[in-house]
PDB file of C-alpha atoms in Angstrom:
ATOM      1  CA  LYS Q1096      -0.022  -0.026   0.025  1.00  0.00           C
ATOM      2  CA  ASN Q1097       1.054   3.434  -1.057  1.00  0.00           C
ATOM      3  CA  GLU Q1098       1.900   5.644   1.965  1.00  0.00           C
ATOM      4  CA  VAL Q1099       0.400   8.835  -0.029  1.00  0.00           C
ATOM      5  CA  GLU Q1100      -2.819   7.957  -1.508  1.00  0.00           C
ATOM      6  CA  GLN Q1101      -5.217  10.417  -3.847  1.00  0.00           C
ATOM      7  CA  SER Q1102      -8.353  10.039  -5.295  1.00  0.00           C
ATOM      8  CA  PRO Q1103      -9.811  10.651  -7.527  1.00  0.00           C
ATOM      9  CA  GLN Q1104      -7.131   9.234 -10.021  1.00  0.00           C
ATOM     10  CA  ASN Q1105      -9.154  11.206 -12.859  1.00  0.00           C
ATOM     11  CA  LEU Q1106     -11.351  13.780 -12.681  1.00  0.00           C
ATOM     12  CA  THR Q1107     -13.264  15.925 -15.639  1.00  0.00           C
ATOM     13  CA  ALA Q1108     -14.882  18.913 -14.776  1.00  0.00           C
ATOM     14  CA  GLN Q1109     -16.836  21.695 -17.170  1.00  0.00           C
ATOM     15  CA  GLU Q1110     -15.133  25.296 -16.573  1.00  0.00           C
ATOM     16  CA  GLY Q1111     -16.481  26.986 -13.705  1.00  0.00           C
ATOM     17  CA  GLU Q1112     -16.684  24.405 -11.398  1.00  0.00           C
ATOM     18  CA  PHE Q1113     -15.378  23.838  -7.995  1.00  0.00           C
ATOM     19  CA  ILE Q1114     -12.720  21.320  -7.726  1.00  0.00           C
ATOM     20  CA  THR Q1115     -11.482  19.107  -4.894  1.00  0.00           C
ATOM     21  CA  ILE Q1116      -8.926  16.785  -4.729  1.00  0.00           C
ATOM     22  CA  ASN Q1117      -8.051  14.554  -1.902  1.00  0.00           C
ATOM     23  CA  CYS Q1118      -4.737  13.271  -0.467  1.00  0.00           C
ATOM     24  CA  SER Q1119      -4.183  10.954   2.202  1.00  0.00           C
ATOM     25  CA  TYR Q1120      -1.278   9.102   4.125  1.00  0.00           C
ATOM     26  CA  SER Q1121      -0.447   6.410   6.368  1.00  0.00           C
ATOM     27  CA  VAL Q1122       2.502   7.377   8.162  1.00  0.00           C
ATOM     28  CA  GLY Q1123       3.339  10.329  10.723  1.00  0.00           C
ATOM     29  CA  ILE Q1124       5.010  13.896   8.337  1.00  0.00           C
ATOM     30  CA  SER Q1125       6.421  17.115   8.885  1.00  0.00           C
ATOM     31  CA  ALA Q1126       4.838  18.929   6.023  1.00  0.00           C
ATOM     32  CA  LEU Q1127       2.897  18.277   2.719  1.00  0.00           C
ATOM     33  CA  HIS Q1128       3.514  19.548  -0.549  1.00  0.00           C
ATOM     34  CA  TRP Q1129       0.870  20.301  -3.602  1.00  0.00           C
ATOM     35  CA  LEU Q1130       2.501  20.452  -7.188  1.00  0.00           C
ATOM     36  CA  GLN Q1131       0.705  20.624 -10.620  1.00  0.00           C
ATOM     37  CA  GLN Q1132       2.331  19.355 -13.281  1.00  0.00           C
ATOM     38  CA  HIS Q1133       1.353  19.970 -17.091  1.00  0.00           C
ATOM     39  CA  PRO Q1134       1.775  17.453 -19.722  1.00  0.00           C
ATOM     40  CA  GLY Q1135       5.169  17.393 -21.042  1.00  0.00           C
ATOM     41  CA  GLY Q1136       6.092  19.471 -18.598  1.00  0.00           C
ATOM     42  CA  GLY Q1137       8.252  19.992 -15.517  1.00  0.00           C
ATOM     43  CA  ILE Q1138       6.786  20.235 -11.905  1.00  0.00           C
ATOM     44  CA  VAL Q1139       5.887  23.426  -9.745  1.00  0.00           C
ATOM     45  CA  SER Q1140       4.962  23.470  -6.406  1.00  0.00           C
ATOM     46  CA  LEU Q1141       1.823  25.090  -5.387  1.00  0.00           C
ATOM     47  CA  PHE Q1142       1.464  24.768  -1.923  1.00  0.00           C
ATOM     48  CA  MET Q1143       3.849  23.466   1.205  1.00  0.00           C
ATOM     49  CA  LEU Q1144       1.746  22.911   4.542  1.00  0.00           C
ATOM     50  CA  SER Q1145       1.871  21.338   7.902  1.00  0.00           C
ATOM     51  CA  SER Q1146      -1.252  23.043   9.601  1.00  0.00           C
ATOM     52  CA  GLY Q1147      -4.250  24.498   8.596  1.00  0.00           C
ATOM     53  CA  LYS Q1148      -4.831  26.262   5.282  1.00  0.00           C
ATOM     54  CA  LYS Q1149      -3.441  28.100   2.688  1.00  0.00           C
ATOM     55  CA  LYS Q1150      -4.895  30.467  -0.650  1.00  0.00           C
ATOM     56  CA  HIS Q1151      -3.224  31.335  -3.683  1.00  0.00           C
ATOM     57  CA  GLY Q1152      -5.753  32.725  -6.142  1.00  0.00           C
ATOM     58  CA  ARG Q1153      -8.454  30.359  -6.772  1.00  0.00           C
ATOM     59  CA  LEU Q1154      -6.372  27.441  -5.675  1.00  0.00           C
ATOM     60  CA  ILE Q1155      -6.826  26.755  -1.729  1.00  0.00           C
ATOM     61  CA  ALA Q1156      -4.790  23.929   0.284  1.00  0.00           C
ATOM     62  CA  THR Q1157      -5.934  22.506   3.280  1.00  0.00           C
ATOM     63  CA  ILE Q1158      -4.516  20.044   5.923  1.00  0.00           C
ATOM     64  CA  ASN Q1159      -5.815  17.936   9.219  1.00  0.00           C
ATOM     65  CA  ILE Q1160      -2.878  16.721  10.312  1.00  0.00           C
ATOM     66  CA  GLN Q1161      -5.112  14.265  13.252  1.00  0.00           C
ATOM     67  CA  GLU Q1162      -6.891  12.589  10.332  1.00  0.00           C
ATOM     68  CA  LYS Q1163      -3.780  12.465   7.870  1.00  0.00           C
ATOM     69  CA  HIS Q1164      -5.877  14.298   5.035  1.00  0.00           C
ATOM     70  CA  SER Q1165      -5.742  17.013   3.084  1.00  0.00           C
ATOM     71  CA  SER Q1166      -7.368  18.388   0.470  1.00  0.00           C
ATOM     72  CA  LEU Q1167      -6.559  20.806  -2.729  1.00  0.00           C
ATOM     73  CA  HIS Q1168      -9.560  22.709  -3.743  1.00  0.00           C
ATOM     74  CA  ILE Q1169      -9.743  24.895  -7.260  1.00  0.00           C
ATOM     75  CA  THR Q1170     -12.647  27.341  -7.596  1.00  0.00           C
ATOM     76  CA  ALA Q1171     -14.332  28.764 -10.572  1.00  0.00           C
ATOM     77  CA  SER Q1172     -12.155  26.112 -12.690  1.00  0.00           C
ATOM     78  CA  HIS Q1173     -10.920  26.799 -16.132  1.00  0.00           C
ATOM     79  CA  PRO Q1174      -9.616  24.930 -18.977  1.00  0.00           C
ATOM     80  CA  ARG Q1175      -5.736  25.871 -18.134  1.00  0.00           C
ATOM     81  CA  ASP Q1176      -6.198  24.519 -14.738  1.00  0.00           C
ATOM     82  CA  SER Q1177      -6.135  21.028 -16.711  1.00  0.00           C
ATOM     83  CA  ALA Q1178      -2.940  19.131 -15.269  1.00  0.00           C
ATOM     84  CA  VAL Q1179      -1.620  16.183 -13.107  1.00  0.00           C
ATOM     85  CA  TYR Q1180      -1.938  17.454  -9.385  1.00  0.00           C
ATOM     86  CA  ILE Q1181       0.084  15.654  -7.202  1.00  0.00           C
ATOM     87  CA  CYS Q1182       0.611  15.642  -3.144  1.00  0.00           C
ATOM     88  CA  ALA Q1183       4.045  15.173  -1.560  1.00  0.00           C
ATOM     89  CA  VAL Q1184       5.084  14.815   1.845  1.00  0.00           C
ATOM     90  CA  PHE Q1185       7.938  14.845   4.320  1.00  0.00           C
ATOM     91  CA  LEU Q1186       7.957  11.566   6.055  1.00  0.00           C
ATOM     92  CA  ARG Q1187       8.641  12.809   9.759  1.00  0.00           C
ATOM     93  CA  GLY Q1188      12.321  12.722  10.462  1.00  0.00           C
ATOM     94  CA  SER Q1189      13.236  12.925   6.823  1.00  0.00           C
ATOM     95  CA  ASN Q1190      14.185  16.836   6.220  1.00  0.00           C
ATOM     96  CA  TYR Q1191      14.554  16.305   2.458  1.00  0.00           C
ATOM     97  CA  LYS Q1192      13.448  13.166   0.959  1.00  0.00           C
ATOM     98  CA  LEU Q1193       9.817  13.529  -0.184  1.00  0.00           C
ATOM     99  CA  THR Q1194       7.453  10.699  -0.760  1.00  0.00           C
ATOM    100  CA  PHE Q1195       4.726  11.720  -3.658  1.00  0.00           C
ATOM    101  CA  GLY Q1196       1.393  10.436  -4.672  1.00  0.00           C
ATOM    102  CA  LYS Q1197       0.575   9.001  -7.989  1.00  0.00           C
ATOM    103  CA  GLY Q1198      -1.509  12.065  -8.884  1.00  0.00           C
ATOM    104  CA  THR Q1199      -4.795  13.191 -10.160  1.00  0.00           C
ATOM    105  CA  LEU Q1200      -5.612  14.189 -13.692  1.00  0.00           C
ATOM    106  CA  LEU Q1201      -7.270  16.677 -14.118  1.00  0.00           C
ATOM    107  CA  THR Q1202      -9.102  17.806 -17.252  1.00  0.00           C
ATOM    108  CA  VAL Q1203     -11.608  21.055 -17.358  1.00  0.00           C
ATOM    109  CA  ASN Q1204     -12.968  21.330 -20.043  1.00  0.00           C
ATOM    110  CA  PRO Q1205     -14.432  24.690 -21.852  1.00  0.00           C
TER     111      PRO Q1205
ATOM    112  CA  GLY X 325      17.101  34.194 -12.875  1.00  0.00           C
ATOM    113  CA  ALA X 326      17.139  30.822 -15.169  1.00  0.00           C
ATOM    114  CA  GLY X 327      14.770  27.841 -13.261  1.00  0.00           C
ATOM    115  CA  VAL X 328      16.114  24.212 -13.197  1.00  0.00           C
ATOM    116  CA  SER X 329      17.239  22.885 -16.957  1.00  0.00           C
ATOM    117  CA  GLN X 330      17.786  19.432 -17.965  1.00  0.00           C
ATOM    118  CA  SER X 331      19.327  18.106 -21.008  1.00  0.00           C
ATOM    119  CA  PRO X 332      18.214  16.935 -23.194  1.00  0.00           C
ATOM    120  CA  ARG X 333      14.572  16.733 -23.022  1.00  0.00           C
ATOM    121  CA  TYR X 334      14.288  13.577 -24.460  1.00  0.00           C
ATOM    122  CA  LYS X 335      16.837  10.483 -25.227  1.00  0.00           C
ATOM    123  CA  VAL X 336      15.909   7.571 -27.031  1.00  0.00           C
ATOM    124  CA  ALA X 337      18.716   5.139 -26.226  1.00  0.00           C
ATOM    125  CA  LYS X 338      19.249   1.106 -27.586  1.00  0.00           C
ATOM    126  CA  ARG X 339      18.980  -1.465 -24.992  1.00  0.00           C
ATOM    127  CA  GLY X 340      22.596  -1.801 -23.624  1.00  0.00           C
ATOM    128  CA  GLN X 341      23.296   1.748 -24.416  1.00  0.00           C
ATOM    129  CA  ASP X 342      24.931   3.781 -21.655  1.00  0.00           C
ATOM    130  CA  VAL X 343      23.074   7.093 -21.325  1.00  0.00           C
ATOM    131  CA  ALA X 344      24.064  10.065 -19.212  1.00  0.00           C
ATOM    132  CA  LEU X 345      21.023  13.235 -18.493  1.00  0.00           C
ATOM    133  CA  ARG X 346      22.609  16.619 -16.858  1.00  0.00           C
ATOM    134  CA  CYS X 347      20.754  18.803 -14.633  1.00  0.00           C
ATOM    135  CA  ASP X 348      21.630  22.538 -14.719  1.00  0.00           C
ATOM    136  CA  PRO X 349      20.194  23.801 -10.896  1.00  0.00           C
ATOM    137  CA  ILE X 350      19.092  27.433  -9.949  1.00  0.00           C
ATOM    138  CA  SER X 351      22.117  28.757  -9.264  1.00  0.00           C
ATOM    139  CA  GLY X 352      23.782  29.032  -5.292  1.00  0.00           C
ATOM    140  CA  HIS X 353      21.136  26.373  -4.449  1.00  0.00           C
ATOM    141  CA  VAL X 354      23.003  24.044  -2.391  1.00  0.00           C
ATOM    142  CA  SER X 355      20.481  20.958  -2.336  1.00  0.00           C
ATOM    143  CA  LEU X 356      20.204  18.823  -5.589  1.00  0.00           C
ATOM    144  CA  PHE X 357      17.468  15.889  -6.039  1.00  0.00           C
ATOM    145  CA  TRP X 358      17.543  13.530  -8.624  1.00  0.00           C
ATOM    146  CA  TYR X 359      13.643  11.870  -9.222  1.00  0.00           C
ATOM    147  CA  GLN X 360      12.330   9.269 -11.453  1.00  0.00           C
ATOM    148  CA  GLN X 361       8.807   8.847 -13.198  1.00  0.00           C
ATOM    149  CA  ALA X 362       7.637   5.697 -14.201  1.00  0.00           C
ATOM    150  CA  LEU X 363       4.265   6.734 -16.916  1.00  0.00           C
ATOM    151  CA  GLY X 364       1.150   6.831 -15.067  1.00  0.00           C
ATOM    152  CA  GLN X 365       3.047   7.060 -11.748  1.00  0.00           C
ATOM    153  CA  GLY X 366       4.580   9.748  -9.580  1.00  0.00           C
ATOM    154  CA  PRO X 367       8.009  10.590  -8.596  1.00  0.00           C
ATOM    155  CA  GLU X 368      10.348   8.591  -6.532  1.00  0.00           C
ATOM    156  CA  PHE X 369      13.219   9.823  -4.936  1.00  0.00           C
ATOM    157  CA  LEU X 370      16.506   8.308  -6.732  1.00  0.00           C
ATOM    158  CA  THR X 371      19.289  10.717  -4.955  1.00  0.00           C
ATOM    159  CA  TYR X 372      20.289  13.841  -2.802  1.00  0.00           C
ATOM    160  CA  PHE X 373      23.206  15.733  -3.088  1.00  0.00           C
ATOM    161  CA  GLN X 374      24.392  18.622  -1.027  1.00  0.00           C
ATOM    162  CA  ASN X 375      27.096  20.913  -2.445  1.00  0.00           C
ATOM    163  CA  GLU X 376      29.056  17.989  -4.120  1.00  0.00           C
ATOM    164  CA  ALA X 377      28.705  15.566  -1.226  1.00  0.00           C
ATOM    165  CA  GLN X 378      26.141  12.809  -2.237  1.00  0.00           C
ATOM    166  CA  LEU X 379      24.314  12.131   0.950  1.00  0.00           C
ATOM    167  CA  ASP X 380      21.451   9.997   0.026  1.00  0.00           C
ATOM    168  CA  LYS X 381      21.780   7.301  -3.015  1.00  0.00           C
ATOM    169  CA  SER X 382      19.030   4.789  -1.212  1.00  0.00           C
ATOM    170  CA  GLY X 383      16.467   5.058  -4.165  1.00  0.00           C
ATOM    171  CA  LEU X 384      19.114   4.310  -7.049  1.00  0.00           C
ATOM    172  CA  PRO X 385      17.608   0.821  -8.550  1.00  0.00           C
ATOM    173  CA  SER X 386      20.655  -0.470  -9.229  1.00  0.00           C
ATOM    174  CA  ASP X 387      24.504  -0.507  -9.576  1.00  0.00           C
ATOM    175  CA  ARG X 388      23.721   0.538 -13.030  1.00  0.00           C
ATOM    176  CA  PHE X 389      22.438   3.922 -12.006  1.00  0.00           C
ATOM    177  CA  PHE X 390      25.423   6.649 -10.632  1.00  0.00           C
ATOM    178  CA  ALA X 391      25.295  10.428 -10.319  1.00  0.00           C
ATOM    179  CA  GLU X 392      27.824  12.941  -9.448  1.00  0.00           C
ATOM    180  CA  ARG X 393      27.894  16.506  -8.838  1.00  0.00           C
ATOM    181  CA  PRO X 394      31.654  17.110  -8.538  1.00  0.00           C
ATOM    182  CA  GLU X 395      31.702  21.202  -8.661  1.00  0.00           C
ATOM    183  CA  GLY X 396      28.953  21.303  -6.377  1.00  0.00           C
ATOM    184  CA  SER X 397      26.394  22.789  -9.394  1.00  0.00           C
ATOM    185  CA  VAL X 398      25.821  21.208 -12.227  1.00  0.00           C
ATOM    186  CA  SER X 399      25.247  17.246 -11.429  1.00  0.00           C
ATOM    187  CA  THR X 400      24.893  14.600 -14.252  1.00  0.00           C
ATOM    188  CA  LEU X 401      22.806  11.227 -13.844  1.00  0.00           C
ATOM    189  CA  LYS X 402      24.722   8.165 -16.286  1.00  0.00           C
ATOM    190  CA  ILE X 403      22.302   5.066 -16.300  1.00  0.00           C
ATOM    191  CA  GLN X 404      24.825   2.173 -17.557  1.00  0.00           C
ATOM    192  CA  ARG X 405      23.865  -0.966 -19.724  1.00  0.00           C
ATOM    193  CA  THR X 406      19.967   0.360 -20.054  1.00  0.00           C
ATOM    194  CA  GLN X 407      17.026  -1.809 -19.659  1.00  0.00           C
ATOM    195  CA  GLN X 408      13.461  -1.269 -20.878  1.00  0.00           C
ATOM    196  CA  GLU X 409      12.275  -0.714 -17.581  1.00  0.00           C
ATOM    197  CA  ASP X 410      14.733   2.125 -17.056  1.00  0.00           C
ATOM    198  CA  SER X 411      12.356   3.875 -19.615  1.00  0.00           C
ATOM    199  CA  ALA X 412      10.656   7.192 -17.708  1.00  0.00           C
ATOM    200  CA  VAL X 413      10.445  10.592 -17.321  1.00  0.00           C
ATOM    201  CA  TYR X 414      14.191  11.680 -14.689  1.00  0.00           C
ATOM    202  CA  LEU X 415      12.931  14.623 -12.770  1.00  0.00           C
ATOM    203  CA  CYS X 416      15.996  17.098 -11.257  1.00  0.00           C
ATOM    204  CA  ALA X 417      15.258  19.271  -8.496  1.00  0.00           C
ATOM    205  CA  SER X 418      17.113  22.082  -6.597  1.00  0.00           C
ATOM    206  CA  SER X 419      16.793  23.837  -3.184  1.00  0.00           C
ATOM    207  CA  PRO X 420      18.527  26.303  -1.881  1.00  0.00           C
ATOM    208  CA  ARG X 421      19.496  25.697   1.735  1.00  0.00           C
ATOM    209  CA  GLU X 422      21.070  22.572   3.723  1.00  0.00           C
ATOM    210  CA  PRO X 423      19.861  20.906   4.964  1.00  0.00           C
ATOM    211  CA  PRO X 424      16.561  22.105   2.991  1.00  0.00           C
ATOM    212  CA  GLY X 425      14.435  21.186   5.482  1.00  0.00           C
ATOM    213  CA  THR X 426      10.502  21.412   4.158  1.00  0.00           C
ATOM    214  CA  ASP X 427      11.690  24.237   1.338  1.00  0.00           C
ATOM    215  CA  THR X 428      10.161  24.125  -1.664  1.00  0.00           C
ATOM    216  CA  GLN X 429      12.001  22.296  -4.240  1.00  0.00           C
ATOM    217  CA  TYR X 430      12.237  23.496  -7.959  1.00  0.00           C
ATOM    218  CA  PHE X 431      11.829  21.171 -10.646  1.00  0.00           C
ATOM    219  CA  GLY X 432      13.168  20.996 -14.211  1.00  0.00           C
ATOM    220  CA  PRO X 433      11.344  19.901 -16.838  1.00  0.00           C
ATOM    221  CA  GLY X 434      12.981  16.530 -17.371  1.00  0.00           C
ATOM    222  CA  THR X 435      14.451  14.188 -19.649  1.00  0.00           C
ATOM    223  CA  ARG X 436      12.122  11.460 -21.012  1.00  0.00           C
ATOM    224  CA  LEU X 437      14.756   8.346 -21.786  1.00  0.00           C
ATOM    225  CA  THR X 438      13.176   5.577 -23.689  1.00  0.00           C
ATOM    226  CA  VAL X 439      14.700   2.495 -24.105  1.00  0.00           C
ATOM    227  CA  LEU X 440      14.165   0.472 -27.269  1.00  0.00           C
TER     228      LEU X 440
END
């Protein structure tokens, strides 16, 4: 079983819809990253969080340490949001090694 | 300034060939990471450098994989006697501090290796 599980694996939405992508982890962590990967492109870090909630533009990330769960929300989704969204964690005790989920492929149709 | 760059972006190798993949991190970044991303999977850690020192190579899948960063800047990942299962995207990332703690890692565009 992967230490980091994401759901759903694939998500298709219509432009304007509210999107939620979930990440659950089974081990203690020190921090969690949400990353975005466009097809053929590199990976961009969206958020790094260890507690609470962060917001940047239309993106919101939340984490519940007790429940070992994080969510990434996209409000007013747009076709340019289409990408793979990856959750990655620093396992507690590691200060450099990221453990990644498999990613969620989001497609936003116009 | 410039981000992390990698070359080549695409590499096709015949089984048994040796390949060398290059990573140019962001100037001044102390920490450098290599990851392997198989199709449809998340990246997996290969190795970590702090300046020129390779502090963790636990993720390298076999002794055919070798990484170096001799002057603490550019890094090369070498794969000897490539096998089909080596086909993947190889990602490089850098981070400014030592140790990086939970710093943001800045990723390059990756090198897509296809072994025929």
